[in-house]
């Protein structure tokens, strides 16, 4: 107790002493006393207390304390050397611990200017005091990084040359030049300063300091290398280093350190040398010099030796960056980067990318741009931006629309009403009297206000994993009104092949453990094989035609499957061929069916039917009819005139009965501090293999095995060479080159009438061997990052697995990376875009079956023909007494395909006036999807929506009775059919044409907008407009909407004066409560300038729909909720479509409580619950924001990046990093009133 009391008394004594000493020091300054002895005494006592008591330092730097001002004032006024030294030591003590905040305080009090002025004054002494200079530069090295105008202040004060001269005159004095080099490094962060220092010989000076391996002065060597790397980021200094032959000198020094540092104690020095080389190779001259001195081979060999030691990963990574950057830029091995297919447009646009494409001289689009992203001309008269501190705050807001006059909805039709009358034909519900319809009730009844009659509203859930909820469609069919014929119920035998009884119990196991549970394709029935051979027959009479194996009926199946036998004679099945219909032929791709392995030739496969069972296929397959699909394909018009059908599209797809987790990939805070994790090592391995192509070209096969541009390319006969194909609907693969025995480079086709947009792929592979790892490199992707770097896998569909009763797409692939490669296109060909380099998706596949036929896709394919088949099946199976279903053709596309529009609502209860009136006055919901062909997930969500709306559940019926749905399920049929990723046949992004769509070039957008304009003209605005999309760089499902207030949050305080109806947030909030995959925190309601011509913004601004949304579904998976850590599948996507519908029903209940027999207070409580759990998390959510944190590897994917983090400044980075979330206004703080 006494010790505690004594300590407390001592603390009080020390506090009173420091207060007293600071008061004395302040008095000395105030009275201008020339009392050097007293000043020395007081400052020495303060220094002693600061060195011995941490609390003293905290008190001096505390908010409200004047201690730091007194110290700086004394430093500025004193002329006594010892007093100055004492004060500098005090300041160093103050910033030594907790340096970030304390240094910022020092800068804010004007400390930088005082220290720089002191440096100028001290330099006038001859010679300058060494101790003073060491202390001054040590303090400046700490203060400089925290002062964003430090470079400007130093240059204006003339401090640059002072520090440089000290180094020149004291090269042998390590103690003095070390802090000086640290300050020069901070000076060099400003490009003007770096150029100025370079002119005065600083680069040559540093090369006198660094040298070969030595155990002496390693600290100075490290600082000198860091300073050199900073200086060489200036292109002027880099050119000077190249001219003096320093590239070869640096490589020689690096090799020497690499050889002698056998215990890896000096890794930072070795990395410092690499950083200097990396800075030089940012310019084209530096890369040429690097190649001329054999730098590629030197770094390749040293990095290969470092691979065995995990702690040397930073060296391997930096070496790989340099080698990738210096790898000569090549053009893609194509005759032209324009699409392999050509479609003649009815008119050529007068401007835009298509006009530029048609205006390019021949071969211009193929010239590799020899300039570099980092090689802009640098002049000595560089102008420094004195407002650098404002840059980080403003650059993200450049795309935000801040003009409130442009934000306010215009509500302009844009077309005369007489012109809009043409759309009356799409709204027969306004005039239909249903006098001839067989309605449910013929008796007149009073108009009921309780639309929940018949029981409570039941919202389907996703609890049953084995069968998607959206597929459970139970439509009762009265005997007097047969809707389904026997043909509709037939399904092909191969979709229900026999399998072992006990295999069903194991279906929940992961698919890697499940592949061997069911019999392989070698156990197929003879009849089934024959039916595949008959899949394409010569065109004969209808009675003789056999399109598919569905010719085997269930009755025939009982006899033909009495015994399933297969022998070696069926090891290879010939390609299917022949004419399916007049004028065209449609074929299924080659069915490769493996027979017994050579070691098992004597083993026959014979299983009796009693030991087999037909697998129960979910009801969803009732919507998939292979015969109908083939019939629809006949009328589908493609530019290449496809004559083949992909097996996945023919067989159909059902969600697999197991979960597919996102590939684990460690990341987080620790990743920023170390180069660890399996992914980065995988990336380095893949990059090194690419570099081997340049170093060892004789090891590369370089053989074309598939080429759309050359129909006469030689097909390899070797049995170990894979065979490829993409000549089917939605297929995309242009060329394949065999690089090594089991490695292939794949090149995607650009969108038609375009020379870019490469991301979507869908192709067939056959001729594989089981158990062999094959590597596929798709080498002409364009996006700068991808969810493939965050756990997403490509999709594969195995024909043999489908024949064995497992017709589903599964996520596959290991060693998956997405990174910038050495292929490039000219900036002219890229339309002036900055991203001139291509990116590679690489993944490794090990096939389960020999001679299988497998399909790979970017995401779950959903073709135009599949849509038309599903619509036809829905129409043929619905109950017309309950459901009003109408399918019309909105328009024809450029290639002559029909664009369907669907109307769905509930039939009126009777044909009496009251019920017809209620029918006609239902509010509209307008939905659309698939404007971007590569976003196939949007079609699966739309499929879930359509199936929910057509289902016979009470909630679906209630929803139909609440709304009239107008749905355009595929806005870009031509793009989907021809395998485009982004555009239509016009070569333009249709979702950027909503402001001024052209009738000839964008007919689907022109007429879809016309429908909405017509509804606006007759005062029947839709309650909700939603355009379904897919997102390639974010997880979860989320929405983008439109809000003036949330957009104006990015400008001034004027946004606080705005009052806005928050109705636009209601539906997203509902979905965040009901849909497991939906994430409210990813939603954004900001209106960007670049999105002003999208459907969402145009429908909001011009048409006047407040609830106008884009709903984005991830291509990867979820990182929150029920599906956290799982890759998304068709089950979850279709469920999202159903949940969207149930959300609309809940929206109806919240907006119209008077229509329900429930007290309004209950709805108020429900609404408050939704609002309270979904507050505004951030007004700065951007459409293009990625949901993954930035980490070192992300920077490294760009071989030309200069974003290497500062080692000494790393601790300060957080101080300048903008907050990921800002405090926004809650919903309750904003009155629900309209804008004036």
XYZ file of N, CA and C in Angstrom, residues 37 46 142 154 359 418 436 533 562 879 977 1001 1005 1060:
42
model
N 21.917 29.342 -20.634
C 22.133 28.344 -19.593
C 20.809 27.849 -19.029
N 13.479 18.410 -19.124
C 12.306 17.883 -19.851
C 12.687 16.610 -20.602
N 10.968 10.833 -40.076
C 9.726 10.384 -39.440
C 8.561 11.321 -39.742
N 9.983 21.089 -48.790
C 11.436 20.864 -48.832
C 12.056 21.525 -50.051
N -14.405 1.608 -89.262
C -13.556 2.649 -89.842
C -12.081 2.303 -89.789
N -49.498 8.738 -80.292
C -49.968 8.017 -81.473
C -48.997 6.919 -81.859
N -66.164 -16.025 -72.992
C -66.112 -17.380 -73.528
C -65.155 -18.271 -72.738
N -27.076 -43.212 -81.806
C -26.639 -43.233 -83.187
C -27.744 -42.736 -84.112
N -34.252 -55.455 -69.386
C -34.260 -56.644 -68.540
C -32.856 -57.082 -68.205
N -52.882 -24.249 -65.786
C -54.325 -24.383 -65.647
C -54.988 -23.072 -66.068
N -27.511 -16.622 -78.313
C -27.397 -17.698 -79.299
C -25.983 -17.810 -79.831
N -31.138 -1.072 -84.845
C -29.976 -1.713 -84.221
C -30.293 -2.327 -82.866
N -34.622 -3.383 -77.107
C -34.617 -2.272 -76.144
C -35.619 -1.210 -76.565
N -36.921 12.735 -49.203
C -37.167 11.746 -50.249
C -37.990 10.587 -49.707
